mmCIF file with all atom_site columns, C-alpha atoms and ligand atoms in Angstrom:
data_model
loop_
_atom_site.group_PDB
_atom_site.id
_atom_site.type_symbol
_atom_site.label_atom_id
_atom_site.label_alt_id
_atom_site.label_comp_id
_atom_site.label_asym_id
_atom_site.label_entity_id
_atom_site.label_seq_id
_atom_site.pdbx_PDB_ins_code
_atom_site.Cartn_x
_atom_site.Cartn_y
_atom_site.Cartn_z
_atom_site.occupancy
_atom_site.B_iso_or_equiv
_atom_site.pdbx_formal_charge
_atom_site.auth_seq_id
_atom_site.auth_comp_id
_atom_site.auth_asym_id
_atom_site.auth_atom_id
_atom_site.pdbx_PDB_model_num
ATOM   1   C  CA  . UNK A 1 1   ? 73.324 59.827 71.382  1.00 0.00 ? 152 UNK A CA  1
ATOM   2   C  CA  . UNK A 1 2   ? 70.659 58.156 69.437  1.00 0.00 ? 153 UNK A CA  1
ATOM   3   C  CA  . UNK A 1 3   ? 67.269 58.958 70.222  1.00 0.00 ? 154 UNK A CA  1
ATOM   4   C  CA  . UNK A 1 4   ? 66.007 55.780 71.508  1.00 0.00 ? 155 UNK A CA  1
ATOM   5   C  CA  . UNK A 1 5   ? 68.767 55.783 74.221  1.00 0.00 ? 156 UNK A CA  1
ATOM   6   C  CA  . UNK A 1 6   ? 68.140 59.221 75.286  1.00 0.00 ? 157 UNK A CA  1
ATOM   7   C  CA  . UNK A 1 7   ? 64.412 58.501 75.797  1.00 0.00 ? 158 UNK A CA  1
ATOM   8   C  CA  . UNK A 1 8   ? 65.075 55.063 77.557  1.00 0.00 ? 159 UNK A CA  1
ATOM   9   C  CA  . UNK A 1 9   ? 67.336 56.847 80.211  1.00 0.00 ? 160 UNK A CA  1
ATOM   10  C  CA  . UNK A 1 10  ? 64.842 59.731 80.777  1.00 0.00 ? 161 UNK A CA  1
ATOM   11  C  CA  . UNK A 1 11  ? 62.330 57.205 81.479  1.00 0.00 ? 162 UNK A CA  1
ATOM   12  C  CA  . UNK A 1 12  ? 64.016 55.179 83.642  1.00 0.00 ? 163 UNK A CA  1
ATOM   13  C  CA  . UNK A 1 13  ? 65.669 59.047 85.698  1.00 0.00 ? 164 UNK A CA  1
ATOM   14  C  CA  . UNK A 1 14  ? 62.442 59.683 85.863  1.00 0.00 ? 165 UNK A CA  1
ATOM   15  C  CA  . UNK A 1 15  ? 61.345 56.355 87.767  1.00 0.00 ? 166 UNK A CA  1
ATOM   16  C  CA  . UNK A 1 16  ? 64.081 56.536 89.723  1.00 0.00 ? 167 UNK A CA  1
ATOM   17  C  CA  . UNK A 1 17  ? 63.472 59.992 90.290  1.00 0.00 ? 168 UNK A CA  1
ATOM   18  C  CA  . UNK A 1 18  ? 59.660 59.402 91.222  1.00 0.00 ? 169 UNK A CA  1
ATOM   19  C  CA  . UNK A 1 19  ? 60.583 56.774 93.819  1.00 0.00 ? 170 UNK A CA  1
ATOM   20  C  CA  . UNK A 1 20  ? 63.165 58.929 95.811  1.00 0.00 ? 171 UNK A CA  1
ATOM   21  C  CA  . UNK A 1 21  ? 61.124 61.881 96.106  1.00 0.00 ? 172 UNK A CA  1
ATOM   22  C  CA  . UNK A 1 22  ? 58.262 59.452 97.220  1.00 0.00 ? 173 UNK A CA  1
ATOM   23  C  CA  . UNK A 1 23  ? 60.552 57.793 100.026 1.00 0.00 ? 174 UNK A CA  1
ATOM   24  C  CA  . UNK A 1 24  ? 61.190 61.668 100.713 1.00 0.00 ? 175 UNK A CA  1
ATOM   25  C  CA  . UNK A 1 25  ? 57.773 62.837 100.992 1.00 0.00 ? 176 UNK A CA  1
ATOM   26  C  CA  . UNK A 1 26  ? 58.317 64.613 98.052  1.00 0.00 ? 177 UNK A CA  1
ATOM   27  C  CA  . UNK A 1 27  ? 56.524 65.204 94.947  1.00 0.00 ? 178 UNK A CA  1
ATOM   28  C  CA  . UNK A 1 28  ? 57.973 64.885 91.219  1.00 0.00 ? 179 UNK A CA  1
ATOM   29  C  CA  . UNK A 1 29  ? 56.510 68.183 90.022  1.00 0.00 ? 180 UNK A CA  1
ATOM   30  C  CA  . UNK A 1 30  ? 56.137 69.552 86.464  1.00 0.00 ? 181 UNK A CA  1
ATOM   31  C  CA  . UNK A 1 31  ? 59.095 71.912 87.276  1.00 0.00 ? 182 UNK A CA  1
ATOM   32  C  CA  . UNK A 1 32  ? 61.450 68.946 88.541  1.00 0.00 ? 183 UNK A CA  1
ATOM   33  C  CA  . UNK A 1 33  ? 60.553 67.029 85.273  1.00 0.00 ? 184 UNK A CA  1
ATOM   34  C  CA  . UNK A 1 34  ? 61.579 70.170 83.300  1.00 0.00 ? 185 UNK A CA  1
ATOM   35  C  CA  . UNK A 1 35  ? 64.812 70.132 85.191  1.00 0.00 ? 186 UNK A CA  1
ATOM   36  C  CA  . UNK A 1 36  ? 65.758 66.511 85.041  1.00 0.00 ? 187 UNK A CA  1
ATOM   37  C  CA  . UNK A 1 37  ? 64.733 66.436 81.268  1.00 0.00 ? 188 UNK A CA  1
ATOM   38  C  CA  . UNK A 1 38  ? 67.178 69.720 81.274  1.00 0.00 ? 189 UNK A CA  1
ATOM   39  C  CA  . UNK A 1 39  ? 69.996 67.782 82.782  1.00 0.00 ? 190 UNK A CA  1
ATOM   40  C  CA  . UNK A 1 40  ? 69.823 65.106 80.867  1.00 0.00 ? 191 UNK A CA  1
ATOM   41  C  CA  . UNK A 1 41  ? 69.986 67.075 77.609  1.00 0.00 ? 192 UNK A CA  1
ATOM   42  C  CA  . UNK A 1 42  ? 73.162 68.930 78.488  1.00 0.00 ? 193 UNK A CA  1
ATOM   43  C  CA  . UNK A 1 43  ? 75.698 67.754 76.563  1.00 0.00 ? 194 UNK A CA  1
ATOM   44  C  CA  . UNK A 1 44  ? 79.287 67.357 78.956  1.00 0.00 ? 195 UNK A CA  1
ATOM   45  C  CA  . UNK A 1 45  ? 79.516 69.079 82.494  1.00 0.00 ? 196 UNK A CA  1
ATOM   46  C  CA  . UNK A 1 46  ? 77.130 71.901 83.562  1.00 0.00 ? 197 UNK A CA  1
ATOM   47  C  CA  . UNK A 1 47  ? 77.222 74.262 86.401  1.00 0.00 ? 198 UNK A CA  1
ATOM   48  C  CA  . UNK A 1 48  ? 73.964 75.218 88.394  1.00 0.00 ? 199 UNK A CA  1
ATOM   49  C  CA  . UNK A 1 49  ? 74.073 78.857 86.927  1.00 0.00 ? 200 UNK A CA  1
ATOM   50  C  CA  . UNK A 1 50  ? 73.973 77.523 83.058  1.00 0.00 ? 201 UNK A CA  1
ATOM   51  C  CA  . UNK A 1 51  ? 71.130 74.955 84.091  1.00 0.00 ? 202 UNK A CA  1
ATOM   52  C  CA  . UNK A 1 52  ? 69.069 77.691 85.938  1.00 0.00 ? 203 UNK A CA  1
ATOM   53  C  CA  . UNK A 1 53  ? 69.238 79.981 82.498  1.00 0.00 ? 204 UNK A CA  1
ATOM   54  C  CA  . UNK A 1 54  ? 68.588 77.016 80.145  1.00 0.00 ? 205 UNK A CA  1
ATOM   55  C  CA  . UNK A 1 55  ? 65.700 76.192 82.428  1.00 0.00 ? 206 UNK A CA  1
ATOM   56  C  CA  . UNK A 1 56  ? 64.116 79.360 82.560  1.00 0.00 ? 207 UNK A CA  1
ATOM   57  C  CA  . UNK A 1 57  ? 63.861 79.964 79.054  1.00 0.00 ? 208 UNK A CA  1
ATOM   58  C  CA  . UNK A 1 58  ? 62.001 76.516 79.184  1.00 0.00 ? 209 UNK A CA  1
ATOM   59  C  CA  . UNK A 1 59  ? 60.168 77.059 82.623  1.00 0.00 ? 210 UNK A CA  1
ATOM   60  C  CA  . UNK A 1 60  ? 60.009 81.113 83.260  1.00 0.00 ? 211 UNK A CA  1
ATOM   61  C  CA  . UNK A 1 61  ? 58.808 80.693 86.934  1.00 0.00 ? 212 UNK A CA  1
ATOM   62  C  CA  . UNK A 1 62  ? 61.168 78.361 88.376  1.00 0.00 ? 213 UNK A CA  1
ATOM   63  C  CA  . UNK A 1 63  ? 62.922 79.708 91.260  1.00 0.00 ? 214 UNK A CA  1
ATOM   64  C  CA  . UNK A 1 64  ? 67.027 79.335 91.532  1.00 0.00 ? 215 UNK A CA  1
ATOM   65  C  CA  . UNK A 1 65  ? 66.054 77.767 94.830  1.00 0.00 ? 216 UNK A CA  1
ATOM   66  C  CA  . UNK A 1 66  ? 64.259 74.871 93.037  1.00 0.00 ? 217 UNK A CA  1
ATOM   67  C  CA  . UNK A 1 67  ? 66.989 74.965 91.042  1.00 0.00 ? 218 UNK A CA  1
ATOM   68  C  CA  . UNK A 1 68  ? 69.696 74.191 93.492  1.00 0.00 ? 219 UNK A CA  1
ATOM   69  C  CA  . UNK A 1 69  ? 67.413 71.782 95.628  1.00 0.00 ? 220 UNK A CA  1
ATOM   70  C  CA  . UNK A 1 70  ? 66.288 69.866 93.045  1.00 0.00 ? 221 UNK A CA  1
ATOM   71  C  CA  . UNK A 1 71  ? 70.114 69.437 91.650  1.00 0.00 ? 222 UNK A CA  1
ATOM   72  C  CA  . UNK A 1 72  ? 70.944 68.325 95.170  1.00 0.00 ? 223 UNK A CA  1
ATOM   73  C  CA  . UNK A 1 73  ? 68.162 65.548 94.938  1.00 0.00 ? 224 UNK A CA  1
ATOM   74  C  CA  . UNK A 1 74  ? 69.357 64.243 91.415  1.00 0.00 ? 225 UNK A CA  1
ATOM   75  C  CA  . UNK A 1 75  ? 72.779 63.670 93.234  1.00 0.00 ? 226 UNK A CA  1
ATOM   76  C  CA  . UNK A 1 76  ? 71.358 62.235 96.048  1.00 0.00 ? 227 UNK A CA  1
ATOM   77  C  CA  . UNK A 1 77  ? 69.408 59.205 94.093  1.00 0.00 ? 228 UNK A CA  1
ATOM   78  C  CA  . UNK A 1 78  ? 72.365 58.671 92.008  1.00 0.00 ? 229 UNK A CA  1
ATOM   79  C  CA  . UNK A 1 79  ? 70.853 60.425 88.288  1.00 0.00 ? 230 UNK A CA  1
ATOM   80  C  CA  . UNK A 1 80  ? 73.678 63.613 88.530  1.00 0.00 ? 231 UNK A CA  1
ATOM   81  C  CA  . UNK A 1 81  ? 77.604 62.880 89.560  1.00 0.00 ? 232 UNK A CA  1
ATOM   82  C  CA  . UNK A 1 82  ? 78.969 66.467 90.698  1.00 0.00 ? 233 UNK A CA  1
ATOM   83  C  CA  . UNK A 1 83  ? 82.314 67.161 90.365  1.00 0.00 ? 234 UNK A CA  1
ATOM   84  C  CA  . UNK A 1 84  ? 84.147 69.923 92.218  1.00 0.00 ? 235 UNK A CA  1
ATOM   85  C  CA  . UNK A 1 85  ? 86.293 71.669 89.770  1.00 0.00 ? 236 UNK A CA  1
ATOM   86  C  CA  . UNK A 1 86  ? 88.840 73.821 91.572  1.00 0.00 ? 237 UNK A CA  1
ATOM   87  C  CA  . UNK A 1 87  ? 88.326 77.111 93.486  1.00 0.00 ? 238 UNK A CA  1
ATOM   88  C  CA  . UNK A 1 88  ? 85.094 76.645 94.553  1.00 0.00 ? 239 UNK A CA  1
ATOM   89  C  CA  . UNK A 1 89  ? 82.920 75.775 91.204  1.00 0.00 ? 240 UNK A CA  1
ATOM   90  C  CA  . UNK A 1 90  ? 81.147 72.746 91.016  1.00 0.00 ? 241 UNK A CA  1
ATOM   91  C  CA  . UNK A 1 91  ? 80.055 70.822 87.735  1.00 0.00 ? 242 UNK A CA  1
ATOM   92  C  CA  . UNK A 1 92  ? 77.334 68.606 87.534  1.00 0.00 ? 243 UNK A CA  1
ATOM   93  C  CA  . UNK A 1 93  ? 77.447 65.536 85.066  1.00 0.00 ? 244 UNK A CA  1
ATOM   94  C  CA  . UNK A 1 94  ? 74.803 62.630 84.387  1.00 0.00 ? 245 UNK A CA  1
ATOM   95  C  CA  . UNK A 1 95  ? 75.940 59.938 86.245  1.00 0.00 ? 246 UNK A CA  1
ATOM   96  C  CA  . UNK A 1 96  ? 73.166 57.446 85.084  1.00 0.00 ? 247 UNK A CA  1
ATOM   97  C  CA  . UNK A 1 97  ? 73.844 54.566 82.560  1.00 0.00 ? 248 UNK A CA  1
ATOM   98  C  CA  . UNK A 1 98  ? 77.631 56.558 82.508  1.00 0.00 ? 249 UNK A CA  1
ATOM   99  C  CA  . UNK A 1 99  ? 80.509 54.298 83.882  1.00 0.00 ? 250 UNK A CA  1
ATOM   100 C  CA  . UNK A 1 100 ? 82.928 56.279 86.541  1.00 0.00 ? 251 UNK A CA  1
ATOM   101 C  CA  . UNK A 1 101 ? 85.388 58.323 85.167  1.00 0.00 ? 252 UNK A CA  1
ATOM   102 C  CA  . UNK A 1 102 ? 88.232 61.279 86.180  1.00 0.00 ? 253 UNK A CA  1
ATOM   103 C  CA  . UNK A 1 103 ? 88.426 64.812 84.874  1.00 0.00 ? 254 UNK A CA  1
ATOM   104 C  CA  . UNK A 1 104 ? 91.536 67.184 83.501  1.00 0.00 ? 255 UNK A CA  1
ATOM   105 C  CA  . UNK A 1 105 ? 90.911 70.472 84.241  1.00 0.00 ? 256 UNK A CA  1
ATOM   106 C  CA  . UNK A 1 106 ? 92.060 73.254 81.778  1.00 0.00 ? 257 UNK A CA  1
ATOM   107 C  CA  . UNK A 1 107 ? 92.553 76.526 83.950  1.00 0.00 ? 258 UNK A CA  1
ATOM   108 C  CA  . UNK A 1 108 ? 92.969 78.636 81.316  1.00 0.00 ? 259 UNK A CA  1
ATOM   109 C  CA  . UNK A 1 109 ? 90.099 77.968 78.906  1.00 0.00 ? 260 UNK A CA  1
ATOM   110 C  CA  . UNK A 1 110 ? 88.043 75.956 81.129  1.00 0.00 ? 261 UNK A CA  1
ATOM   111 C  CA  . UNK A 1 111 ? 88.010 72.964 79.165  1.00 0.00 ? 262 UNK A CA  1
ATOM   112 C  CA  . UNK A 1 112 ? 87.232 69.396 81.107  1.00 0.00 ? 263 UNK A CA  1
ATOM   113 C  CA  . UNK A 1 113 ? 88.075 66.081 79.310  1.00 0.00 ? 264 UNK A CA  1
ATOM   114 C  CA  . UNK A 1 114 ? 87.341 62.742 80.990  1.00 0.00 ? 265 UNK A CA  1
ATOM   115 C  CA  . UNK A 1 115 ? 89.781 59.889 81.530  1.00 0.00 ? 266 UNK A CA  1
ATOM   116 C  CA  . UNK A 1 116 ? 89.138 56.338 82.780  1.00 0.00 ? 267 UNK A CA  1
ATOM   117 C  CA  . UNK A 1 117 ? 92.648 54.204 83.559  1.00 0.00 ? 268 UNK A CA  1
ATOM   118 C  CA  . UNK A 1 118 ? 91.915 51.172 85.641  1.00 0.00 ? 269 UNK A CA  1
ATOM   119 C  CA  . UNK A 1 119 ? 95.496 51.105 86.797  1.00 0.00 ? 270 UNK A CA  1
ATOM   120 C  CA  . UNK A 1 120 ? 94.880 54.610 88.920  1.00 0.00 ? 271 UNK A CA  1
ATOM   121 C  CA  . UNK A 1 121 ? 91.158 52.799 90.076  1.00 0.00 ? 272 UNK A CA  1
ATOM   122 C  CA  . UNK A 1 122 ? 92.844 49.529 91.777  1.00 0.00 ? 273 UNK A CA  1
ATOM   123 C  CA  . UNK A 1 123 ? 95.814 52.145 93.302  1.00 0.00 ? 274 UNK A CA  1
ATOM   124 C  CA  . UNK A 1 124 ? 93.153 54.067 94.868  1.00 0.00 ? 275 UNK A CA  1
ATOM   125 C  CA  . UNK A 1 125 ? 91.208 50.799 95.805  1.00 0.00 ? 276 UNK A CA  1
ATOM   126 C  CA  . UNK A 1 126 ? 94.506 49.210 97.155  1.00 0.00 ? 277 UNK A CA  1
ATOM   127 C  CA  . UNK A 1 127 ? 95.095 52.760 99.204  1.00 0.00 ? 278 UNK A CA  1
ATOM   128 C  CA  . UNK A 1 128 ? 92.248 52.786 101.097 1.00 0.00 ? 279 UNK A CA  1
ATOM   129 C  CA  . UNK A 1 129 ? 91.671 48.979 102.154 1.00 0.00 ? 280 UNK A CA  1
ATOM   130 C  CA  . UNK A 1 130 ? 95.201 49.075 103.574 1.00 0.00 ? 281 UNK A CA  1
ATOM   131 C  CA  . UNK A 1 131 ? 94.038 51.946 105.810 1.00 0.00 ? 282 UNK A CA  1
ATOM   132 C  CA  . UNK A 1 132 ? 90.715 50.112 106.162 1.00 0.00 ? 283 UNK A CA  1
ATOM   133 C  CA  . UNK A 1 133 ? 89.363 53.365 104.822 1.00 0.00 ? 284 UNK A CA  1
ATOM   134 C  CA  . UNK A 1 134 ? 85.492 52.401 103.082 1.00 0.00 ? 285 UNK A CA  1
ATOM   135 C  CA  . UNK A 1 135 ? 85.324 54.813 100.203 1.00 0.00 ? 286 UNK A CA  1
ATOM   136 C  CA  . UNK A 1 136 ? 81.995 56.301 99.382  1.00 0.00 ? 287 UNK A CA  1
ATOM   137 C  CA  . UNK A 1 137 ? 82.697 58.761 96.556  1.00 0.00 ? 288 UNK A CA  1
ATOM   138 C  CA  . UNK A 1 138 ? 85.961 60.318 95.108  1.00 0.00 ? 289 UNK A CA  1
ATOM   139 C  CA  . UNK A 1 139 ? 86.620 63.054 92.903  1.00 0.00 ? 290 UNK A CA  1
ATOM   140 C  CA  . UNK A 1 140 ? 89.894 62.895 91.321  1.00 0.00 ? 291 UNK A CA  1
ATOM   141 C  CA  . UNK A 1 141 ? 90.859 66.025 89.192  1.00 0.00 ? 292 UNK A CA  1
ATOM   142 C  CA  . UNK A 1 142 ? 94.529 67.034 87.134  1.00 0.00 ? 293 UNK A CA  1
ATOM   143 C  CA  . UNK A 1 143 ? 94.602 70.688 87.280  1.00 0.00 ? 294 UNK A CA  1
ATOM   144 C  CA  . UNK A 1 144 ? 96.465 72.189 84.481  1.00 0.00 ? 295 UNK A CA  1
ATOM   145 C  CA  . UNK A 1 145 ? 96.359 73.769 80.598  1.00 0.00 ? 296 UNK A CA  1
ATOM   146 C  CA  . UNK A 1 146 ? 95.142 71.853 77.517  1.00 0.00 ? 297 UNK A CA  1
ATOM   147 C  CA  . UNK A 1 147 ? 97.522 71.032 74.502  1.00 0.00 ? 298 UNK A CA  1
ATOM   148 C  CA  . UNK A 1 148 ? 95.057 73.761 72.791  1.00 0.00 ? 299 UNK A CA  1
ATOM   149 C  CA  . UNK A 1 149 ? 96.236 76.182 75.416  1.00 0.00 ? 300 UNK A CA  1
ATOM   150 C  CA  . UNK A 1 150 ? 99.324 75.229 75.527  1.00 0.00 ? 301 UNK A CA  1
ATOM   151 C  CA  . UNK A 1 151 ? 99.906 75.742 71.903  1.00 0.00 ? 302 UNK A CA  1
ATOM   152 C  CA  . UNK A 1 152 ? 97.684 79.508 71.865  1.00 0.00 ? 303 UNK A CA  1
ATOM   153 C  CA  . UNK A 1 153 ? 95.046 77.439 69.641  1.00 0.00 ? 304 UNK A CA  1
ATOM   154 C  CA  . UNK A 1 154 ? 92.167 77.757 71.788  1.00 0.00 ? 305 UNK A CA  1
ATOM   155 C  CA  . UNK A 1 155 ? 89.493 80.269 71.386  1.00 0.00 ? 306 UNK A CA  1
ATOM   156 C  CA  . UNK A 1 156 ? 87.066 82.014 73.556  1.00 0.00 ? 307 UNK A CA  1
ATOM   157 C  CA  . UNK A 1 157 ? 84.232 81.280 72.133  1.00 0.00 ? 308 UNK A CA  1
ATOM   158 C  CA  . UNK A 1 158 ? 85.055 77.780 72.631  1.00 0.00 ? 309 UNK A CA  1
ATOM   159 C  CA  . UNK A 1 159 ? 85.417 78.213 76.146  1.00 0.00 ? 310 UNK A CA  1
ATOM   160 C  CA  . UNK A 1 160 ? 82.736 79.889 76.867  1.00 0.00 ? 311 UNK A CA  1
ATOM   161 C  CA  . UNK A 1 161 ? 80.463 77.374 75.285  1.00 0.00 ? 312 UNK A CA  1
ATOM   162 C  CA  . UNK A 1 162 ? 82.283 74.432 77.025  1.00 0.00 ? 313 UNK A CA  1
ATOM   163 C  CA  . UNK A 1 163 ? 81.292 76.630 80.751  1.00 0.00 ? 314 UNK A CA  1
ATOM   164 C  CA  . UNK A 1 164 ? 77.629 76.896 79.350  1.00 0.00 ? 315 UNK A CA  1
ATOM   165 C  CA  . UNK A 1 165 ? 77.881 72.990 78.989  1.00 0.00 ? 316 UNK A CA  1
ATOM   166 C  CA  . UNK A 1 166 ? 76.753 73.548 75.200  1.00 0.00 ? 317 UNK A CA  1
ATOM   167 C  CA  . UNK A 1 167 ? 79.906 72.423 73.771  1.00 0.00 ? 318 UNK A CA  1
ATOM   168 C  CA  . UNK A 1 168 ? 81.964 69.152 74.111  1.00 0.00 ? 319 UNK A CA  1
HETATM 169 ZN ZN1 . ZN  B 2 .   ? 92.518 74.762 77.618  1.00 0.00 ? 578 ZN  B ZN1 1
HETATM 170 ZN ZN1 . ZN  B 2 .   ? 82.959 63.586 83.365  1.00 0.00 ? 579 ZN  B ZN1 1
#
């Protein structure tokens, strides 16, 4: 992503977050700004613990409780999206300025790939309409084994990078 675009996203997200916090009588503290920057700077999908570890390097005093609470606030105001990925693990990803997409999750290496299929979107909407169901949000995940793992080509370090939100 070009640098200008990152800055635009960051200032837009900061303004949105400030307004959201204000409406909940909360303040945009320095720790919350640091967390927002770290979250938006993460590539792809990351979990709360991985973000907490990164954040701690920048802001040593930050607590785990603050990290988790702020992530929830960022999700509520639409800056981050939470995707539930099997066995109680959940990942966050940037939601602001990104379109909706779904995930393919590799059980062997932890790789998370994204896809978007308009036919699938239309089917899901049709199912809801037929049942008079109003969709707030939905999470669609395919779990299995990625091509690299099926071919025995995935390396452990790649997988660790992805789990820590460093790889793509
Ligand atoms: Zn894999
Ligand atoms: Zn995603």
